[in-house]
Backbone as a ProteinNet text record, in pm:
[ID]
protein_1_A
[PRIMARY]
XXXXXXXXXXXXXXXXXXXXXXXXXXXXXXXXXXXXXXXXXXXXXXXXXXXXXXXXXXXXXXXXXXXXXXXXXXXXXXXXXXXXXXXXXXXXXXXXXXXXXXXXXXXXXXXXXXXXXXXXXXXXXXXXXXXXXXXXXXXXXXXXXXXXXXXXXXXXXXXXXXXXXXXXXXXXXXXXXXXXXXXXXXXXXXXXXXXXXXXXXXXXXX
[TERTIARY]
1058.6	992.8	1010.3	917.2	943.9	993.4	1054.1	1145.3	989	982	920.4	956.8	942.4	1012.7	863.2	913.9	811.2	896.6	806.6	877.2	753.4	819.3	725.5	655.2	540.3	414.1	447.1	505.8	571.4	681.5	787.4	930.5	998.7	976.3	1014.7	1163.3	1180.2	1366.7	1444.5	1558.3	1569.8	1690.9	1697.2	1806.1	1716	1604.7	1486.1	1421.7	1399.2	1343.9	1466.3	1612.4	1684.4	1726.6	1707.4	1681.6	1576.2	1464	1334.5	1373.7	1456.7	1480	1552.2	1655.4	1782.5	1687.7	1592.3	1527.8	1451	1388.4	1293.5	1342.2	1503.7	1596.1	1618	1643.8	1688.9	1589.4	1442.5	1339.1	1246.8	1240	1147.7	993.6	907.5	750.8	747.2	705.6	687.4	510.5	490.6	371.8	398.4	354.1	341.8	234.3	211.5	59.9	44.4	-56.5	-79	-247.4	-272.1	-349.2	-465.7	-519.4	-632.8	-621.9	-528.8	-529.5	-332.6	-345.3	-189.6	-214.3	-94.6	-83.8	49.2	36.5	165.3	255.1	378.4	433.4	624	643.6	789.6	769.4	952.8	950.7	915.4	882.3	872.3	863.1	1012.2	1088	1056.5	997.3	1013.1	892.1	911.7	846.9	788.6	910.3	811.4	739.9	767.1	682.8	525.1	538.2	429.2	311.8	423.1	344.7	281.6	390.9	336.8	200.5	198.2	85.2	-20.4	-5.1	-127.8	-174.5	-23.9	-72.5	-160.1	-142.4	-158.2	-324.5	-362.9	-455.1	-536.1	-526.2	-568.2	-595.9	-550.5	-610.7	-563	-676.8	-599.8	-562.7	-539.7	-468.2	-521.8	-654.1	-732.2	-715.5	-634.1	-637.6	-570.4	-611.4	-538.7	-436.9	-303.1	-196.5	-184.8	-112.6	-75.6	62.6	92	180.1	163.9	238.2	221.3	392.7	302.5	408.2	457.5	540.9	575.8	524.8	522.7	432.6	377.4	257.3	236.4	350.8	461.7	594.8	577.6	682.4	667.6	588.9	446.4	299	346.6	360.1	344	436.1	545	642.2	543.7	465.3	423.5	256.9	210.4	53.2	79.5	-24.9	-48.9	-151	-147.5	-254.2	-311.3	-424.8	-498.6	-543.2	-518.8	-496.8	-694.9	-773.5	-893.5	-934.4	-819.7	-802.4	-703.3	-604	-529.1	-548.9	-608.3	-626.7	-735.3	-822	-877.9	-780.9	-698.9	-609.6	-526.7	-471.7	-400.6	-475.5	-576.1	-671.4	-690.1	-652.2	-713.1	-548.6	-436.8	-335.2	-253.4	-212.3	-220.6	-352.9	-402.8	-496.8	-501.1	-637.8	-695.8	-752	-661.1	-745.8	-655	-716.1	-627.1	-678	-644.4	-680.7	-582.4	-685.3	-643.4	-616.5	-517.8	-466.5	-408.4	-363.9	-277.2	-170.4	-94.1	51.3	180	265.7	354.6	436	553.2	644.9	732.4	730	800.2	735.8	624.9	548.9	525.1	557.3	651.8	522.2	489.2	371.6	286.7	343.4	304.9	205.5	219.9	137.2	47.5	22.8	-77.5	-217.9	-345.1	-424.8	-390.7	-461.5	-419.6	-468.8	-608.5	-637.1	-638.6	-639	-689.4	-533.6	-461.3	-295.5	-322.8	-351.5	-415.7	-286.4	-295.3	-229	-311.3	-288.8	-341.3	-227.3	-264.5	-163.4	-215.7	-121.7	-191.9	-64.6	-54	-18.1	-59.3	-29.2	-63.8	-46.9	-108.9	-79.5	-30.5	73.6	135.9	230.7	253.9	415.7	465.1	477.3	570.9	583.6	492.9	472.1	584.5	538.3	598.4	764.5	791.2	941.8	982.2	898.6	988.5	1013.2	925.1	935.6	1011.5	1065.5	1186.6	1258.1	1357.9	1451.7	1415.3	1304.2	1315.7	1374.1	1327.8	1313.5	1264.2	1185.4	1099.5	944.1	821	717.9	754.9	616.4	625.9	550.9	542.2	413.5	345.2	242.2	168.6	-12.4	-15.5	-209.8	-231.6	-354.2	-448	-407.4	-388.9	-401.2	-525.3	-561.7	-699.6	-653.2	-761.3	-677.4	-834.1	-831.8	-934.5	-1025.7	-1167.4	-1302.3	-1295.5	-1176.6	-1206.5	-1284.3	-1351.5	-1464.5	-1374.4	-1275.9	-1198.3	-1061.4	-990.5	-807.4	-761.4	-696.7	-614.9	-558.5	-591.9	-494.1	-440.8	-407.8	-283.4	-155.4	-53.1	60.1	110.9	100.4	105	21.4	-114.5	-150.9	-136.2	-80.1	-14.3	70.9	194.3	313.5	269.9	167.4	96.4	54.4	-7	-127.9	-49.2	62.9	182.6	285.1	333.2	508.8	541	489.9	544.9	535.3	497.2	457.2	511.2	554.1	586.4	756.8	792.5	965.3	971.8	881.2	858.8	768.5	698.1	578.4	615.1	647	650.6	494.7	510.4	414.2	420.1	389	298.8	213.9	141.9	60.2	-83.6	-220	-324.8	-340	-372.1	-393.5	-568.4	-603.9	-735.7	-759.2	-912.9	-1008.2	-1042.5	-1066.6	-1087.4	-997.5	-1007.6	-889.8	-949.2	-865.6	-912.8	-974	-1047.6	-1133.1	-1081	-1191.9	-1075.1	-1186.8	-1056.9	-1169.3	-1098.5	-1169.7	-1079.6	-1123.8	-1004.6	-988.4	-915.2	-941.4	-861.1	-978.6	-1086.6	-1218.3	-1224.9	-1332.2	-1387.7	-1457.7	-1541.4	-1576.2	-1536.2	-1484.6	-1436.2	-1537.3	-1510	-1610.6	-1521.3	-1662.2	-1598.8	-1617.1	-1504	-1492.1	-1520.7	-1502.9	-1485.8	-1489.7	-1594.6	-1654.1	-1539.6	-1462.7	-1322.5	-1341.2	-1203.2	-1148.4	-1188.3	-1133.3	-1144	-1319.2	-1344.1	-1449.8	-1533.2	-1582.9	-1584	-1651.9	-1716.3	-1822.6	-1793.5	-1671.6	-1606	-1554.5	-1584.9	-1576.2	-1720.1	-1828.3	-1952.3	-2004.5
1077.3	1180.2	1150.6	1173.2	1138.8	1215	1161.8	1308.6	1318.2	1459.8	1521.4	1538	1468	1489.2	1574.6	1704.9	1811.4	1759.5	1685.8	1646.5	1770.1	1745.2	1810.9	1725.1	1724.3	1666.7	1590.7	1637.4	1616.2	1599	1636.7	1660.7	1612	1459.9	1457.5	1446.3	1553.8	1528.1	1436.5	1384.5	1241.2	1227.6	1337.4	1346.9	1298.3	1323.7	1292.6	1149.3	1121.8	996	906.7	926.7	845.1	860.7	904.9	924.2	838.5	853.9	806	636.1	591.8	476.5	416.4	480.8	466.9	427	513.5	477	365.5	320.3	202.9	104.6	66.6	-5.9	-52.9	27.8	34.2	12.1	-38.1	-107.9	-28.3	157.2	200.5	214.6	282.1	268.9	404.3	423.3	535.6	528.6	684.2	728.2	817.9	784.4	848.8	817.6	933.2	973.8	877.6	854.5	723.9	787.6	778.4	812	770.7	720.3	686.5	756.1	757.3	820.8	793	868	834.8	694.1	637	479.7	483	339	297.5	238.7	216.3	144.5	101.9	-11.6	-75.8	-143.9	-219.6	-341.8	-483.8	-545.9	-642.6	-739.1	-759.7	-857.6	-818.5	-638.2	-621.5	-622.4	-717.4	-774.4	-701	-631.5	-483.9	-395.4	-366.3	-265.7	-334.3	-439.7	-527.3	-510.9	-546	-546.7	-435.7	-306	-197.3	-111.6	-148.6	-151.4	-171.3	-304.8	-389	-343.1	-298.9	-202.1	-99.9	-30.9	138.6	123.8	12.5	45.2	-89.6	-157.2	-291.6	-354.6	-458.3	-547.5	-689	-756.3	-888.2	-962.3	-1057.6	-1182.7	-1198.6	-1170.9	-1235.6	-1089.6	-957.8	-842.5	-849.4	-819.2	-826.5	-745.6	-750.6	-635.6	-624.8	-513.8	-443.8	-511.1	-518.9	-507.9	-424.2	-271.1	-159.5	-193.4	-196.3	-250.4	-131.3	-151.6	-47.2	-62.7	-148.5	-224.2	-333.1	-362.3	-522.3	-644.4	-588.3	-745.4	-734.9	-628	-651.9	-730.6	-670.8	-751.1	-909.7	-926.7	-1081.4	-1169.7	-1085.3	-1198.5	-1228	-1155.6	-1192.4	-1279.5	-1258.5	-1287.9	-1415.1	-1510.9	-1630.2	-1524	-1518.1	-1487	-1565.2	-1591.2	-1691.2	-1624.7	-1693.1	-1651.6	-1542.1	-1604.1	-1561.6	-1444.6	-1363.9	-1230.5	-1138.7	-1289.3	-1131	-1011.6	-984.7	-898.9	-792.3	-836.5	-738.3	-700.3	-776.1	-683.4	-606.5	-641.2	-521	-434.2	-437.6	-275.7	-233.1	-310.3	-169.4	-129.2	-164.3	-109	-15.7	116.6	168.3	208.8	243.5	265.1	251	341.5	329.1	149.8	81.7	-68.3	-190.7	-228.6	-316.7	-476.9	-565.3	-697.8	-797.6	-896.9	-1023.2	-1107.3	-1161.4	-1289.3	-1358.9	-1517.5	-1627.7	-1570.2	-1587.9	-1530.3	-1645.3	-1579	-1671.4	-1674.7	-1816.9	-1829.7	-1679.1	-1594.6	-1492.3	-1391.9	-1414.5	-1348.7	-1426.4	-1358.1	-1435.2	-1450.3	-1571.7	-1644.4	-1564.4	-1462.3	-1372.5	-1262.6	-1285.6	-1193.3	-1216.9	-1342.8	-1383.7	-1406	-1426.2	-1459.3	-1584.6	-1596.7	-1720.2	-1903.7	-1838.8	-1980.5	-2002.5	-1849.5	-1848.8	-1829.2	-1835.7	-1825.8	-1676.8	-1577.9	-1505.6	-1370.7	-1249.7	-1062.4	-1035	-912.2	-797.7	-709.8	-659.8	-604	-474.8	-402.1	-257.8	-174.6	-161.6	-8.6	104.2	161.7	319.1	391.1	485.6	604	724.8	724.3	848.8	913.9	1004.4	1026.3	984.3	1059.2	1045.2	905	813.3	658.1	583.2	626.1	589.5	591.7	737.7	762.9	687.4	665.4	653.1	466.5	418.2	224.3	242.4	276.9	285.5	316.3	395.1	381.1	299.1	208.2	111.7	-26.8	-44.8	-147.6	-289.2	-233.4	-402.4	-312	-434	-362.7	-312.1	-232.7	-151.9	-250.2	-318.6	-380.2	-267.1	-249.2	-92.6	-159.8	-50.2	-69.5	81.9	67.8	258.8	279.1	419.7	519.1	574.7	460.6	467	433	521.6	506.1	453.6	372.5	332.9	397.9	375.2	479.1	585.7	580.6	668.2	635.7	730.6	678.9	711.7	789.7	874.3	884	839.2	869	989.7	1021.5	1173.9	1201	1301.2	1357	1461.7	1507.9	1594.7	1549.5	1585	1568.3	1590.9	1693	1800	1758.6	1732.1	1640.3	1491.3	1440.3	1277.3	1286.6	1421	1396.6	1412.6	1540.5	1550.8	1438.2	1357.8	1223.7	1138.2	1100	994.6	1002.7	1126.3	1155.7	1066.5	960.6	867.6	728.5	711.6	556.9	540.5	630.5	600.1	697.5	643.5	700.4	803.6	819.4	932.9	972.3	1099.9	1107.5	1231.9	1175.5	1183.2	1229.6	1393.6	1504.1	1545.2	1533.8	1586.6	1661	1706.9	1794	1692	1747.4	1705.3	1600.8	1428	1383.1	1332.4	1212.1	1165.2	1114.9	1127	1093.9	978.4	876.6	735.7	660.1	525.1	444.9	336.3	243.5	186.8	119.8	110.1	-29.1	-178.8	-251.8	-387.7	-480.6	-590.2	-615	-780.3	-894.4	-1056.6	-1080	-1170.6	-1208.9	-1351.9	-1451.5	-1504.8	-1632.3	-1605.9	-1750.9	-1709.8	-1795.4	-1782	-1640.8	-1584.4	-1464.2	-1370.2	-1193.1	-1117.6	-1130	-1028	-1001.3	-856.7	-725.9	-677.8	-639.4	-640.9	-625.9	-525.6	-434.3	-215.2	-160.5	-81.3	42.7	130.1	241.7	298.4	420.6	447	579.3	541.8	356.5	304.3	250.4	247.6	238.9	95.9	54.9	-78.8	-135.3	-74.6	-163	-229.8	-230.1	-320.4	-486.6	-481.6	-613.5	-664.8	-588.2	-663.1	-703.7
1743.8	1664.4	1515.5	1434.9	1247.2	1213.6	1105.2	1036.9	916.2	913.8	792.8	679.7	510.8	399.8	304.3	320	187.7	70.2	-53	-142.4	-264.1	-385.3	-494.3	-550.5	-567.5	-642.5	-768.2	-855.7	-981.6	-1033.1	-944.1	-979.5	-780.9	-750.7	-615.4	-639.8	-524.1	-519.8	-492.1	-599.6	-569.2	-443.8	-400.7	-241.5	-169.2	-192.7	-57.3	-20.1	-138.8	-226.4	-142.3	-177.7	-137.7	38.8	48.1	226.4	279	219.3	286.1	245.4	135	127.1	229	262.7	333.5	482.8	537.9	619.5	617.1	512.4	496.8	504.3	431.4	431.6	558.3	680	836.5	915.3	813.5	919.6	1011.3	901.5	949.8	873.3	936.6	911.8	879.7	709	705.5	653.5	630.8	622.3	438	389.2	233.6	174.9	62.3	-12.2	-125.1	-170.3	-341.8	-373.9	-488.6	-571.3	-483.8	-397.1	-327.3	-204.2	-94.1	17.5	95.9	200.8	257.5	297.6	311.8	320.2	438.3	502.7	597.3	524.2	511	461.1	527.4	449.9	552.4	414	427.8	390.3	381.3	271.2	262.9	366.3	417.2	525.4	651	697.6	806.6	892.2	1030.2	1062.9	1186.3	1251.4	1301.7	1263.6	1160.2	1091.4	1051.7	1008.1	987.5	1167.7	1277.5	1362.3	1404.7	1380.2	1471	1367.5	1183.3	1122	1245.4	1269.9	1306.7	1463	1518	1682.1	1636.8	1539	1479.6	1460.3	1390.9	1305.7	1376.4	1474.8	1565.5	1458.7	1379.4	1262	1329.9	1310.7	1335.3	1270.1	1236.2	1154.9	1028.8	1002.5	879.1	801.1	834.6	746.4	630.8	517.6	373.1	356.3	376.6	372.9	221.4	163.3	13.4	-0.5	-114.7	-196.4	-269	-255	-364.6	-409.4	-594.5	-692.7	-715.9	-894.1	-910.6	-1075.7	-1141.7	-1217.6	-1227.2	-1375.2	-1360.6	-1349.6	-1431.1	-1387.3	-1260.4	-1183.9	-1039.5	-992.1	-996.1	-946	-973.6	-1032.7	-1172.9	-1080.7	-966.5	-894.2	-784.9	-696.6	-649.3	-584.7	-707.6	-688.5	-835.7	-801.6	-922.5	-1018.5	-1131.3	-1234.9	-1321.5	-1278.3	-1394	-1557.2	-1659.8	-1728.4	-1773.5	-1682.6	-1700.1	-1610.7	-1565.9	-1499.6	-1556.3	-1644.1	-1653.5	-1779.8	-1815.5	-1905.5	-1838.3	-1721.6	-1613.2	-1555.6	-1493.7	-1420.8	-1485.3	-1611.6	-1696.7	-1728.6	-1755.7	-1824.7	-1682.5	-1555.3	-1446.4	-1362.7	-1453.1	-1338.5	-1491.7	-1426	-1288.9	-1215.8	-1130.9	-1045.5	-919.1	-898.4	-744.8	-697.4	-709.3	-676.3	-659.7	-545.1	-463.1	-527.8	-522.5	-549.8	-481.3	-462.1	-374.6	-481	-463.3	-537.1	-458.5	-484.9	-420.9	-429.8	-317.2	-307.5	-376.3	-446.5	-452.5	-328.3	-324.1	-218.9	-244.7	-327.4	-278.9	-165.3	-117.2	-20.3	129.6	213.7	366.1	391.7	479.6	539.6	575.3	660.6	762.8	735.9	596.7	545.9	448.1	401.7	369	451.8	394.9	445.7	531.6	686.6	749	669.4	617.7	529.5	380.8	331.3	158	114.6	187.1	112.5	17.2	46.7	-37.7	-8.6	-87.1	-73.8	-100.5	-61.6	-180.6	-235.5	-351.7	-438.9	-514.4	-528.5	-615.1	-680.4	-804.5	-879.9	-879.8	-816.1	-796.9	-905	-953.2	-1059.5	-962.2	-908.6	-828.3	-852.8	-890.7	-934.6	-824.7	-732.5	-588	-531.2	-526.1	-533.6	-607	-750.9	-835.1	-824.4	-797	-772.7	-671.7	-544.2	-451.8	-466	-528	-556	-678.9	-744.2	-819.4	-771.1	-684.3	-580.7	-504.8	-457.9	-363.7	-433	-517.8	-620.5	-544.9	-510.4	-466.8	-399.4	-421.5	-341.4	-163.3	-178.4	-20.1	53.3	176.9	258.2	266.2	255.7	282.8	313.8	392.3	446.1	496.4	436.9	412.6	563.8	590.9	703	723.2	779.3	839.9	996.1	1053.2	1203.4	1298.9	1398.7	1474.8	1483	1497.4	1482.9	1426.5	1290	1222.4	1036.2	1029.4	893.1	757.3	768.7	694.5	740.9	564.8	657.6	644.1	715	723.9	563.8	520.5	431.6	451.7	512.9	525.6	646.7	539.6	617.8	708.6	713.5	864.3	1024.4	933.9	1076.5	1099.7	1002.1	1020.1	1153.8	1096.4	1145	1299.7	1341.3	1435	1520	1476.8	1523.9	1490.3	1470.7	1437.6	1517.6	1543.6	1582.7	1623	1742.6	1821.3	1789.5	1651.2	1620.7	1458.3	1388.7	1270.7	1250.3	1157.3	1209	1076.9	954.6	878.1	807.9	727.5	724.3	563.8	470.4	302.5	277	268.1	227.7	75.2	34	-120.9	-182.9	-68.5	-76.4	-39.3	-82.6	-19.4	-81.6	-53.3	-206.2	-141.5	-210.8	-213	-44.6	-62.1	80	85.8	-57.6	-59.2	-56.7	28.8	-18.4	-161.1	-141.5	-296.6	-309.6	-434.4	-453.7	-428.5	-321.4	-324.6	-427	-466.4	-575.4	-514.7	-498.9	-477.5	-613	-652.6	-794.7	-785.2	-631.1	-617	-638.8	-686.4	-697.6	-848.2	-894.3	-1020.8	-1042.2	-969.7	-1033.2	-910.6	-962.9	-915.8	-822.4	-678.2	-562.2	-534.7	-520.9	-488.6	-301	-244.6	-98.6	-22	-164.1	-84	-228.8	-194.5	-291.6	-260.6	-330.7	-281.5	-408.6	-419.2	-545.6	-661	-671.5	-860.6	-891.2	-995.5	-1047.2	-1027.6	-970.7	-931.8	-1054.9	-1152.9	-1247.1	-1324.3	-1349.4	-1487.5	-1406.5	-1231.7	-1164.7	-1166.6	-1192.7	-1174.5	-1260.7
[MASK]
++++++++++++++++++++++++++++++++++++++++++++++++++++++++++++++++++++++++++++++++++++++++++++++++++++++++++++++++++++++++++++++++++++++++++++++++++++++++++++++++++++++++++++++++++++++++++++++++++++++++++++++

């Protein structure tokens, strides 16, 4: 069964914050809100959580998993930046928007693209996001809570914990947040492509 954490919108409690770490740490799959929609998320390293993502949501091998940072340095360890992106990608983080880049060796095989060596990566503008990857201090693996034949991810917490209990080990409520997930934008060729129309503004990639 998940444990349920009601945190505050603006002011998340950092007893809670550090609990939900303590759990993530121990290799569980939680469920928490980000400026685009609720998201899955585990560690980095953990390789169940990675899989049971991929049971949850059936993705196969070629799916682009997240790196939700906590800023652009963060970002900067793990994705290559050509110097002819990066000043797009700084005017669009924080935000609703995911981007593919080449992974550095700090990003485990497993989760790169199988042929483009590729992530995806994103800064959230969330408070609660925000708080809780500063007590983590490293990115989240995270991919939208979008659930099979569904057109739309759940936002509310209450029915996560509902339509989850048995597959995710906690479910970090905030209140209602967004219905879109994010703009994906690849930034990993010569000119941006965008992948998914989403929350962030896509026109400043076209």
């Amino acid at each position: 069964m998940a444990k349920y954490f009601d945190v505050h919108p603006d002011n998340p409690q950092p007893r809670v914050l550090r609990e939900v770490v303590d759990l993530i740490r121990d290799g569980g799959l939680i469920a928490y809100p980000t400026d685009s929609c609720f998201a899955f998320g585990c560690q980095l390293g953990n390789r169940d959580g990675l899989d049971r993502i991929r049971a949850i949501r059936r993705l196969d091998d070629r799916h682009h998993f997240t790196l939700v940072c906590r800023d652009f340095a963060q970002l900067g360890e793990f994705v290559h930046i050509s110097n002819s992106v990066f000043r797009l990608l700084k005017a669009s983080t924080p935000g609703s928007y995911t981007f593919i880049l080449p992974a550095t060796r700090e990003v485990p095989r497993r989760l790169m693209h199988p042929r483009k060596r590729t992530v995806g990566v994103r800064v959230p503008r969330h408070t609660v996001t925000q708080a809780l990857l500063a007590e983590l201090g490293e990115p989240l693996l995270s991919s939208t809570l979008l659930l099979p034949g569904q057109d739309e991810p759940l936002t509310q917490g209450w029915e996560i914990k509902e339509r989850l209990d048995h597959v995710v080990d906690a479910v970090l409520d905030a209140g209602e947040c967004g219905l879109e997930p994010t703009t994906v934008v690849d930034l990993s060729s010569d000119e941006p492509e965008i992948l998914r129309v989403g929350a962030g503004d896509p026109s400043r990639f076209e």
